[in-house]
XYZ file of C-alpha atoms in Angstrom:
238
model
C -65.362 -151.079 207.406
C -68.050 -148.763 208.741
C -68.187 -147.524 212.344
C -70.655 -145.528 214.377
C -68.981 -143.719 217.296
C -70.604 -142.160 220.372
C -69.149 -139.965 223.100
C -71.246 -138.669 225.998
C -68.576 -138.967 228.675
C -68.523 -135.255 229.537
C -70.464 -132.069 228.806
C -70.064 -132.725 225.074
C -72.396 -135.046 223.192
C -70.906 -136.282 219.941
C -71.802 -138.759 217.191
C -69.679 -139.718 214.177
C -69.722 -142.163 211.293
C -66.449 -143.393 209.794
C -66.204 -145.556 206.675
C -62.765 -146.992 205.985
C -60.584 -143.875 206.439
C -63.268 -141.331 205.535
C -65.183 -139.383 208.184
C -68.685 -139.258 206.690
C -70.331 -137.225 209.439
C -69.800 -135.747 212.871
C -72.403 -134.031 215.042
C -71.091 -132.439 218.231
C -72.933 -130.292 220.772
C -71.465 -128.691 223.890
C -74.456 -127.141 225.585
C -76.636 -127.413 228.670
C -79.067 -130.099 227.547
C -78.720 -133.584 228.989
C -77.383 -136.360 226.804
C -80.659 -138.225 227.171
C -82.212 -135.314 225.232
C -79.510 -134.994 222.600
C -77.679 -138.222 221.784
C -80.409 -140.195 219.984
C -81.769 -137.167 218.063
C -78.207 -136.403 216.948
C -77.742 -139.998 215.819
C -81.070 -139.796 214.009
C -80.089 -136.552 212.266
C -76.664 -137.843 211.170
C -78.124 -141.143 209.943
C -80.850 -139.315 208.028
C -78.382 -136.966 206.375
C -76.252 -139.935 205.266
C -79.244 -142.135 204.416
C -77.456 -144.619 206.657
C -78.888 -148.081 207.194
C -77.603 -148.986 210.656
C -77.604 -152.648 209.650
C -74.641 -151.909 207.359
C -72.433 -150.947 210.313
C -69.579 -153.280 211.212
C -69.254 -152.092 214.802
C -70.263 -149.436 217.319
C -67.552 -147.522 219.153
C -68.206 -145.792 222.449
C -66.160 -143.610 224.796
C -66.059 -145.945 227.784
C -64.864 -143.628 230.529
C -63.876 -142.146 232.763
C -66.181 -139.154 232.865
C -69.615 -138.108 234.008
C -71.359 -141.088 235.600
C -74.700 -140.149 234.034
C -73.159 -139.393 230.651
C -71.269 -142.683 230.595
C -74.408 -144.632 231.485
C -76.353 -142.950 228.678
C -73.600 -143.633 226.137
C -73.198 -147.201 227.372
C -76.939 -147.895 227.267
C -77.227 -146.430 223.758
C -74.266 -148.414 222.410
C -75.396 -151.651 224.100
C -78.955 -151.214 222.870
C -77.796 -150.684 219.299
C -75.314 -153.533 219.524
C -77.942 -155.951 220.791
C -80.627 -154.825 218.332
C -78.295 -154.918 215.321
C -76.159 -157.862 216.500
C -72.983 -155.792 216.125
C -69.799 -155.837 218.241
C -68.783 -152.881 220.383
C -65.377 -151.200 220.512
C -64.661 -149.716 223.921
C -62.385 -146.666 223.690
C -60.955 -145.079 226.866
C -62.198 -141.492 227.002
C -58.803 -139.973 227.727
C -57.067 -141.898 224.943
C -59.656 -140.553 222.504
C -59.115 -137.030 223.829
C -55.350 -137.385 223.355
C -55.965 -138.686 219.821
C -57.420 -135.256 218.945
C -53.812 -134.027 218.955
C -52.470 -136.608 216.510
C -48.684 -136.523 216.092
C -48.249 -133.610 218.513
C -44.680 -133.399 219.811
C -43.978 -133.865 223.508
C -46.515 -135.117 226.025
C -50.298 -134.838 225.805
C -52.240 -134.492 229.045
C -56.056 -134.567 228.855
C -57.760 -133.223 231.969
C -61.390 -133.911 232.829
C -62.777 -132.227 235.921
C -63.534 -134.940 238.495
C -64.526 -132.421 241.208
C -63.076 -132.338 244.729
C -59.858 -130.809 243.302
C -59.211 -133.951 241.256
C -59.024 -134.672 237.546
C -59.380 -137.745 235.391
C -56.156 -137.740 233.459
C -53.403 -139.745 231.808
C -50.172 -139.003 229.975
C -49.776 -139.805 226.275
C -47.310 -139.323 223.456
C -47.049 -140.177 219.774
C -44.214 -142.393 218.610
C -43.888 -143.304 214.939
C -47.441 -142.020 214.370
C -48.890 -144.311 217.046
C -50.485 -143.250 220.325
C -48.433 -144.428 223.285
C -49.820 -144.585 226.812
C -47.109 -143.118 229.049
C -49.277 -143.264 232.182
C -52.678 -144.955 232.320
C -55.813 -142.929 232.972
C -56.624 -142.355 236.633
C -58.346 -140.016 239.079
C -55.685 -137.892 240.753
C -55.184 -134.583 242.564
C -54.251 -131.729 240.226
C -51.134 -130.875 242.253
C -49.924 -134.469 242.026
C -50.435 -134.511 238.254
C -48.475 -131.277 237.879
C -45.585 -132.759 239.858
C -45.546 -135.897 237.697
C -45.339 -133.802 234.541
C -42.584 -131.576 235.929
C -40.528 -134.666 236.775
C -40.633 -135.778 233.120
C -39.017 -132.519 231.937
C -40.816 -132.661 228.602
C -43.125 -130.058 226.983
C -46.819 -130.734 227.574
C -50.041 -129.900 225.735
C -53.187 -129.795 227.889
C -56.777 -130.242 226.751
C -60.166 -131.145 228.197
C -62.855 -129.552 230.333
C -60.520 -129.575 233.348
C -58.281 -126.936 231.749
C -60.480 -123.879 232.389
C -61.235 -125.128 235.910
C -57.569 -125.581 236.890
C -55.813 -123.286 234.426
C -54.536 -120.896 237.094
C -53.113 -123.799 239.114
C -51.438 -125.184 235.998
C -49.896 -121.836 235.090
C -48.511 -121.408 238.583
C -47.269 -124.971 239.051
C -45.812 -126.049 235.697
C -42.038 -125.737 235.434
C -41.694 -127.234 231.942
C -42.939 -125.646 228.690
C -46.680 -126.167 228.206
C -49.534 -125.058 225.971
C -53.297 -125.465 225.683
C -55.083 -127.059 222.717
C -57.271 -124.704 220.629
C -61.066 -124.639 220.854
C -61.729 -127.025 217.958
C -59.573 -129.767 219.507
C -59.906 -129.354 223.260
C -63.080 -131.344 223.975
C -64.374 -134.848 223.304
C -65.074 -135.606 219.653
C -66.710 -138.767 218.356
C -64.499 -138.551 215.265
C -61.441 -139.205 217.474
C -63.280 -142.111 219.138
C -64.036 -143.501 215.664
C -60.491 -143.061 214.342
C -58.958 -144.746 217.389
C -61.616 -147.476 217.307
C -60.620 -148.218 213.703
C -57.119 -148.985 214.998
C -58.568 -151.210 217.734
C -60.686 -152.993 215.100
C -57.524 -153.913 213.178
C -56.107 -155.352 216.422
C -59.257 -157.376 217.104
C -60.150 -155.354 220.214
C -63.921 -155.794 220.169
C -66.464 -157.052 222.659
C -70.083 -158.080 222.624
C -72.761 -155.607 223.651
C -73.493 -157.758 226.714
C -69.832 -157.628 227.805
C -69.437 -153.850 227.652
C -69.124 -151.956 230.934
C -68.189 -148.286 231.494
C -64.903 -147.542 233.246
C -65.740 -145.131 236.055
C -62.333 -145.209 237.824
C -63.947 -144.265 241.128
C -67.244 -144.602 242.966
C -70.066 -142.156 242.397
C -71.017 -139.689 245.125
C -74.148 -141.729 245.888
C -72.038 -144.877 246.356
C -69.555 -143.036 248.594
C -72.376 -141.656 250.721
C -73.959 -145.110 251.047
C -70.653 -146.631 252.160
C -70.193 -143.836 254.695
C -73.675 -144.460 256.117
C -72.964 -148.188 256.350
C -69.623 -147.497 258.036
C -71.291 -145.283 260.624
C -73.962 -147.906 261.292
C -71.287 -150.554 261.790
C -69.568 -148.324 264.358
C -72.720 -147.917 266.466
Protein backbone atom coordinates (compact mmCIF):
# COMPACT_ATOMS: atom_id res chain seq x y z
CA UNK A 1 0.00 0.00 0.00
CA UNK A 2 1.48 3.32 -1.08
CA UNK A 3 0.24 6.70 0.17
CA UNK A 4 1.01 10.29 -0.69
CA UNK A 5 0.27 12.65 2.22
CA UNK A 6 -0.11 16.44 2.17
CA UNK A 7 -0.40 18.95 5.00
CA UNK A 8 -0.77 22.68 4.39
CA UNK A 9 -3.17 23.39 7.24
CA UNK A 10 -0.88 25.84 9.03
CA UNK A 11 2.39 27.71 8.49
CA UNK A 12 4.10 24.40 7.69
CA UNK A 13 3.95 22.85 4.23
CA UNK A 14 4.70 19.15 4.26
CA UNK A 15 4.68 16.25 1.79
CA UNK A 16 5.38 12.58 2.54
CA UNK A 17 5.29 9.22 0.81
CA UNK A 18 4.62 6.06 2.81
CA UNK A 19 4.83 2.54 1.39
CA UNK A 20 3.48 -0.19 3.65
CA UNK A 21 5.15 0.74 6.97
CA UNK A 22 8.18 2.48 5.47
CA UNK A 23 8.42 6.27 5.22
CA UNK A 24 10.13 6.73 1.85
CA UNK A 25 10.32 10.52 1.90
CA UNK A 26 9.23 13.60 3.79
CA UNK A 27 9.73 17.22 2.73
CA UNK A 28 8.73 19.83 5.29
CA UNK A 29 9.17 23.61 5.17
CA UNK A 30 8.19 26.10 7.86
CA UNK A 31 8.92 29.45 6.28
CA UNK A 32 7.25 32.59 4.98
CA UNK A 33 6.37 31.48 1.46
CA UNK A 34 2.76 30.70 0.65
CA UNK A 35 1.71 27.10 0.15
CA UNK A 36 0.71 27.89 -3.41
CA UNK A 37 4.44 28.54 -4.02
CA UNK A 38 5.76 25.53 -2.13
CA UNK A 39 3.43 22.53 -2.06
CA UNK A 40 3.57 21.39 -5.71
CA UNK A 41 7.34 22.03 -6.09
CA UNK A 42 7.90 20.02 -2.91
CA UNK A 43 5.75 17.19 -4.26
CA UNK A 44 7.68 17.38 -7.53
CA UNK A 45 11.03 17.24 -5.72
CA UNK A 46 10.04 14.28 -3.51
CA UNK A 47 8.56 12.37 -6.46
CA UNK A 48 11.68 13.01 -8.54
CA UNK A 49 14.00 11.85 -5.78
CA UNK A 50 11.99 8.62 -5.41
CA UNK A 51 11.42 8.20 -9.16
CA UNK A 52 7.79 7.89 -8.10
CA UNK A 53 5.10 7.21 -10.67
CA UNK A 54 2.03 8.82 -9.11
CA UNK A 55 -0.15 6.26 -10.87
CA UNK A 56 1.24 3.60 -8.50
CA UNK A 57 -0.28 5.34 -5.47
CA UNK A 58 -3.18 3.62 -3.72
CA UNK A 59 -4.54 6.77 -2.10
CA UNK A 60 -3.86 10.41 -1.29
CA UNK A 61 -4.06 11.56 2.33
CA UNK A 62 -4.64 15.18 3.25
CA UNK A 63 -4.82 17.13 6.51
CA UNK A 64 -8.46 18.18 6.32
CA UNK A 65 -8.61 20.87 8.99
CA UNK A 66 -9.05 22.85 11.00
CA UNK A 67 -6.37 25.41 10.25
CA UNK A 68 -5.59 28.28 7.94
CA UNK A 69 -8.49 28.77 5.54
CA UNK A 70 -6.15 29.51 2.63
CA UNK A 71 -3.80 26.66 3.50
CA UNK A 72 -6.66 24.18 3.77
CA UNK A 73 -8.07 25.26 0.41
CA UNK A 74 -4.67 24.82 -1.25
CA UNK A 75 -4.18 21.37 0.28
CA UNK A 76 -7.75 20.37 -0.56
CA UNK A 77 -7.47 21.58 -4.16
CA UNK A 78 -4.14 19.78 -4.63
CA UNK A 79 -5.41 16.50 -3.17
CA UNK A 80 -8.70 16.67 -5.12
CA UNK A 81 -6.90 17.51 -8.35
CA UNK A 82 -4.54 14.57 -7.95
CA UNK A 83 -7.34 12.26 -6.91
CA UNK A 84 -9.45 13.17 -9.93
CA UNK A 85 -6.54 13.04 -12.39
CA UNK A 86 -5.23 9.71 -11.09
CA UNK A 87 -8.62 8.22 -10.17
CA UNK A 88 -7.44 7.57 -6.61
CA UNK A 89 -9.41 7.75 -3.33
CA UNK A 90 -8.67 10.38 -0.70
CA UNK A 91 -8.14 9.82 3.02
CA UNK A 92 -9.24 12.81 5.07
CA UNK A 93 -7.22 13.14 8.29
CA UNK A 94 -8.24 15.69 10.95
CA UNK A 95 -5.34 18.10 11.39
CA UNK A 96 -5.30 17.92 15.17
CA UNK A 97 -5.40 14.12 15.24
CA UNK A 98 -2.37 14.07 12.95
CA UNK A 99 -0.59 16.57 15.21
CA UNK A 100 -1.32 14.39 18.25
CA UNK A 101 -0.02 11.36 16.34
CA UNK A 102 3.42 13.02 16.29
CA UNK A 103 3.64 12.06 19.97
CA UNK A 104 2.90 8.36 19.50
CA UNK A 105 2.47 6.44 22.76
CA UNK A 106 3.13 9.51 24.92
CA UNK A 107 1.78 9.03 28.45
CA UNK A 108 -0.98 11.28 29.74
CA UNK A 109 -2.98 13.67 27.58
CA UNK A 110 -1.88 15.29 24.33
CA UNK A 111 -3.22 18.75 23.53
CA UNK A 112 -2.41 20.23 20.11
CA UNK A 113 -2.96 23.98 19.90
CA UNK A 114 -3.29 25.87 16.63
CA UNK A 115 -3.63 29.64 16.84
CA UNK A 116 -7.13 30.57 15.65
CA UNK A 117 -6.67 34.29 16.47
CA UNK A 118 -9.06 36.35 18.61
CA UNK A 119 -7.66 34.62 21.73
CA UNK A 120 -8.93 31.25 20.51
CA UNK A 121 -7.24 28.02 19.50
CA UNK A 122 -8.19 25.04 17.40
CA UNK A 123 -7.64 22.18 19.78
CA UNK A 124 -8.70 18.75 20.97
CA UNK A 125 -7.65 16.33 23.68
CA UNK A 126 -6.07 12.97 22.83
CA UNK A 127 -4.46 10.01 24.53
CA UNK A 128 -2.90 6.70 23.53
CA UNK A 129 -4.44 3.50 24.82
CA UNK A 130 -2.95 0.14 23.87
CA UNK A 131 -0.91 1.89 21.15
CA UNK A 132 -4.02 3.41 19.55
CA UNK A 133 -4.91 7.10 19.37
CA UNK A 134 -8.03 7.86 21.37
CA UNK A 135 -10.04 11.04 20.92
CA UNK A 136 -10.83 12.27 24.44
CA UNK A 137 -12.44 15.50 23.21
CA UNK A 138 -13.14 16.25 19.55
CA UNK A 139 -11.37 19.11 17.80
CA UNK A 140 -13.02 22.50 18.19
CA UNK A 141 -12.39 26.25 18.23
CA UNK A 142 -12.33 27.40 21.84
CA UNK A 143 -11.01 30.17 24.09
CA UNK A 144 -7.58 29.41 25.55
CA UNK A 145 -8.79 30.00 29.12
CA UNK A 146 -11.64 27.53 28.63
CA UNK A 147 -9.25 24.89 27.27
CA UNK A 148 -6.94 25.34 30.26
CA UNK A 149 -9.86 24.85 32.64
CA UNK A 150 -10.94 21.66 30.86
CA UNK A 151 -7.44 20.22 31.17
CA UNK A 152 -7.14 21.16 34.84
CA UNK A 153 -10.43 19.38 35.56
CA UNK A 154 -9.01 16.12 34.14
CA UNK A 155 -6.12 16.13 36.64
CA UNK A 156 -3.82 14.34 34.22
CA UNK A 157 -0.38 15.40 32.90
CA UNK A 158 -0.53 17.13 29.51
CA UNK A 159 1.88 17.56 26.60
CA UNK A 160 1.26 20.60 24.39
CA UNK A 161 2.33 21.09 20.78
CA UNK A 162 1.43 23.21 17.77
CA UNK A 163 1.86 26.78 16.58
CA UNK A 164 -0.47 28.02 19.33
CA UNK A 165 2.08 27.14 22.02
CA UNK A 166 4.46 30.09 21.51
CA UNK A 167 1.50 32.45 21.16
CA UNK A 168 -0.18 31.37 24.42
CA UNK A 169 2.74 29.88 26.34
CA UNK A 170 2.67 32.51 29.08
CA UNK A 171 -1.07 31.98 29.59
CA UNK A 172 -0.54 28.22 29.75
CA UNK A 173 2.27 28.51 32.29
CA UNK A 174 0.17 30.75 34.51
CA UNK A 175 -3.08 28.81 34.22
CA UNK A 176 -2.14 25.11 34.26
CA UNK A 177 -2.49 23.43 37.64
CA UNK A 178 -1.55 19.91 36.50
CA UNK A 179 1.90 18.78 35.30
CA UNK A 180 2.55 19.79 31.69
CA UNK A 181 5.33 19.90 29.12
CA UNK A 182 5.95 21.12 25.58
CA UNK A 183 6.90 18.88 22.65
CA UNK A 184 10.42 19.42 21.22
CA UNK A 185 11.08 21.28 17.97
CA UNK A 186 11.17 18.21 15.71
CA UNK A 187 7.70 17.09 16.82
CA UNK A 188 5.77 20.26 17.58
CA UNK A 189 4.44 21.20 14.13
CA UNK A 190 2.44 19.54 11.38
CA UNK A 191 4.24 16.72 9.59
CA UNK A 192 2.95 14.90 6.53
CA UNK A 193 4.57 11.71 7.83
CA UNK A 194 2.11 11.72 10.76
CA UNK A 195 -0.77 12.35 8.33
CA UNK A 196 0.45 9.37 6.27
CA UNK A 197 0.90 7.05 9.25
CA UNK A 198 -2.56 7.85 10.61
CA UNK A 199 -4.07 7.60 7.12
CA UNK A 200 -2.62 4.09 6.84
CA UNK A 201 -4.70 3.16 9.90
CA UNK A 202 -7.79 4.75 8.34
CA UNK A 203 -7.12 2.82 5.12
CA UNK A 204 -7.27 -0.46 7.06
CA UNK A 205 -10.64 0.65 8.46
CA UNK A 206 -11.98 1.54 5.01
CA UNK A 207 -12.17 5.27 5.80
CA UNK A 208 -11.73 6.66 2.30
CA UNK A 209 -13.71 9.03 0.13
CA UNK A 210 -13.76 10.07 -3.48
CA UNK A 211 -11.97 13.23 -4.56
CA UNK A 212 -15.35 14.80 -5.38
CA UNK A 213 -16.64 14.09 -1.86
CA UNK A 214 -13.74 15.66 0.03
CA UNK A 215 -14.37 18.93 1.87
CA UNK A 216 -12.10 20.75 4.35
CA UNK A 217 -13.26 21.01 7.96
CA UNK A 218 -12.98 24.68 8.89
CA UNK A 219 -14.80 24.48 12.26
CA UNK A 220 -15.79 28.14 12.02
CA UNK A 221 -16.52 30.80 9.42
CA UNK A 222 -13.74 32.80 7.83
CA UNK A 223 -13.34 36.49 8.66
CA UNK A 224 -14.75 37.42 5.24
CA UNK A 225 -17.86 35.31 5.89
CA UNK A 226 -18.32 36.82 9.37
CA UNK A 227 -18.01 40.33 7.97
CA UNK A 228 -20.54 39.56 5.21
CA UNK A 229 -23.04 38.21 7.74
CA UNK A 230 -22.55 41.30 9.91
CA UNK A 231 -23.21 43.58 6.93
CA UNK A 232 -26.34 41.61 6.05
CA UNK A 233 -27.51 41.76 9.67
CA UNK A 234 -27.08 45.53 9.73
CA UNK A 235 -28.96 45.90 6.45
CA UNK A 236 -31.82 43.81 7.81
CA UNK A 237 -32.04 46.09 10.86
CA UNK A 238 -32.40 49.26 8.76
